[in-house]
Amino acid sequence: MFPIFFSGSTDPAEGAKPPLMLFNTLTRKKEVFTPVRDDYVRMYNCGPTVYSYIHIGNLRAFVFADILRRTFLLNSYKVMQVMNITDVGHLVSDGDDGDDKMTLALKREGKALTLESMYELATFYKDSFIEDLDALNIKRPTVLPRASEHIAGDIAMVETLIEKQYAYRTSDGVYFDTARFSEYGKLGGIDTGGQRSGARVEVNHEKRSPIDFALWKRDDNLGWESPWGRGFPGWHLECSAMALEYLGKEIDVHTGGIDLIGTHHNNEIAQSECATGKRFARYWMHNEFINIEGTKISKSLKNTISLKQLIEHGYNPLAYRYWLLTGHYRTKMNFSFTALDGSATALTRLHRFFVEKLLGAKGGVVDAQYGLQLLEALNDDLDTPKAISLIWKIIKDDTLSPKDKRATLLHFDKALGLGLITLAKNGKVSVQLSVKTVSVDSLPEDIKKIIEEREKAREAKEWSLADELREKLSSHGYTIEDSSEGPVVTPR
Ligand code: AMP
Ligand code: ZN
């Protein structure tokens, strides 16, 4: 469908669109994106397991999927986006042993071990997840199917796999026979020669190979009826079955975090390709992980942070989105409150500039050069850091009229979702544009120390020392004011 030219561009050579290049985990290189159908993208994103509040690390996977969708739209594709809600059968380990996350959650919350209460619990966390999507300006996927409502599709797929002799029965369920699929593990990250790395010592002697995986897991006490007894679908199966139901046999893009590559995605490929005889997904894309203060996000380390907690701390959720976009989705990022403060300040500046200088400047056109540069950045495997830097270039560009600047920034906002379109629509300031204050607890240690020293100086009525320390804080980018509740700190 190339080349296409920007409307308003007078020089076709100058306006030629750069092709959309995406890094494909399957081939380990950037490739020109060509969907199965010319103008239409079918995308599947592995969604959350709704057994608890999702954390800010999970949200990177969904912001990444959203930027990908917006990039397809920028390239004039229509997009059908499916994101599953895992509300059954996801075991704590990648393998087939260990506890089911949903069952553990029922026990944690003192709820009855029934399918009804599992559904109810999952609904609560699913709704919370959707609130997070909205707060982060993530476009809602076209469909958000729940695994628990698609058990019939799972059963049908297992039946097909048994019929085609890709699956076998054991006393505790049905397993996929990896030896029957010569391409098993083609996405990488799996040890096809022996034990799955990281898995516990294999205990199921009925499995033909340690890397065979469950398609149906029997559970006589809880679960759905099936030809293989009551129980649960294997947790990889729901994605294969729901992708087939909503997107068809061959889809264009499949995404998730890098932890899903080795087992979950290799298993999805095996199930889908053996069941349908078609290539499952053309492009596999994976986001890197977020660490918190240099450490893996983990419940046992008590360092999980939810978006709601950030909001409670007074942050605009879009500051988190902004921060995510300052890193490329394939690089590891280290979350810290200092880093988030920087993004919160930048976002507030952007919003302020837009409201104070451009709100009324309607009727302009998108600058063709900047439009092209945005496309170049996003079409280069979603280079969002570059796109963000272009925003600041536009703001400083005095050769652009306020009208064109407004139109160009709104065009950028369509792709990046930083809240300018909402500001423009409301025609007034709807977000709090004053820079938010932060709790002292969330500040870096060296800053906390200066604040403590200043408090001591104030108590001792050493006013000039207190003033000096205020200056010192200011040189670190913090304004401090005193209130009856204690010091109020505002990052600049
Ligand atoms: P889960 O609910 O565990 O299935 O995870 C939902 C999505 O979040 C998956 O795509 C994971 O790969 C992704 N994910 C989990 N932890 C992180 C993290 N710390 N950073 C980025 N993505 C993550
Ligand atoms: Zn999945």
mmCIF file of C-alpha atoms and ligand atoms in Angstrom, residues 46-49 55 57-58 60-62 90 101 235 256-260 287-290 297, ligand 1:
data_model
loop_
_atom_site.group_PDB
_atom_site.id
_atom_site.type_symbol
_atom_site.label_atom_id
_atom_site.label_comp_id
_atom_site.label_asym_id
_atom_site.label_seq_id
_atom_site.Cartn_x
_atom_site.Cartn_y
_atom_site.Cartn_z
ATOM 1 C CA CYS A 46 -2.108 -11.445 26.307
ATOM 2 C CA GLY A 47 -4.056 -9.708 29.048
ATOM 3 C CA PRO A 48 -3.956 -9.745 32.828
ATOM 4 C CA THR A 49 -4.604 -12.535 35.295
ATOM 5 C CA HIS A 55 0.914 -3.665 39.058
ATOM 6 C CA GLY A 57 4.905 -3.466 35.468
ATOM 7 C CA ASN A 58 1.896 -5.214 33.915
ATOM 8 C CA ARG A 60 3.775 -1.507 30.511
ATOM 9 C CA ALA A 61 2.513 -4.472 28.463
ATOM 10 C CA PHE A 62 -0.821 -2.732 27.932
ATOM 11 C CA HIS A 90 -3.321 -19.811 35.511
ATOM 12 C CA LYS A 101 -3.659 -18.225 41.021
ATOM 13 C CA TRP A 235 -3.638 -21.810 30.974
ATOM 14 C CA GLY A 256 2.972 -9.871 25.637
ATOM 15 C CA GLY A 257 5.816 -9.327 28.076
ATOM 16 C CA ILE A 258 9.125 -11.153 27.526
ATOM 17 C CA ASP A 259 8.386 -13.600 30.342
ATOM 18 C CA LEU A 260 5.685 -15.146 28.152
ATOM 19 C CA ASN A 287 7.942 -5.741 25.886
ATOM 20 C CA GLU A 288 10.856 -5.762 28.326
ATOM 21 C CA PHE A 289 10.311 -5.614 32.048
ATOM 22 C CA ILE A 290 9.982 -2.770 34.527
ATOM 23 C CA ILE A 297 8.594 -6.538 40.899
HETATM 24 P P1 AMP B 1 0.043 -11.511 34.061
HETATM 25 O O1 AMP B 1 -1.147 -10.878 34.702
HETATM 26 O O2 AMP B 1 1.044 -12.015 35.037
HETATM 27 O O3 AMP B 1 -0.355 -12.563 33.052
HETATM 28 O O4 AMP B 1 0.796 -10.364 33.269
HETATM 29 C C1 AMP B 1 0.165 -9.489 32.353
HETATM 30 C C2 AMP B 1 1.188 -8.898 31.397
HETATM 31 O O5 AMP B 1 2.163 -8.127 32.120
HETATM 32 C C3 AMP B 1 2.003 -9.957 30.643
HETATM 33 O O6 AMP B 1 2.140 -9.534 29.290
HETATM 34 C C4 AMP B 1 3.342 -9.951 31.347
HETATM 35 O O7 AMP B 1 4.375 -10.371 30.494
HETATM 36 C C5 AMP B 1 3.479 -8.480 31.708
HETATM 37 N N1 AMP B 1 4.384 -8.204 32.833
HETATM 38 C C6 AMP B 1 4.414 -8.825 34.043
HETATM 39 N N2 AMP B 1 5.336 -8.251 34.853
HETATM 40 C C7 AMP B 1 5.908 -7.241 34.153
HETATM 41 C C8 AMP B 1 6.936 -6.267 34.443
HETATM 42 N N3 AMP B 1 7.539 -6.201 35.625
HETATM 43 N N4 AMP B 1 7.268 -5.382 33.467
HETATM 44 C C9 AMP B 1 6.642 -5.416 32.266
HETATM 45 N N5 AMP B 1 5.675 -6.297 31.927
HETATM 46 C C10 AMP B 1 5.302 -7.206 32.854
#
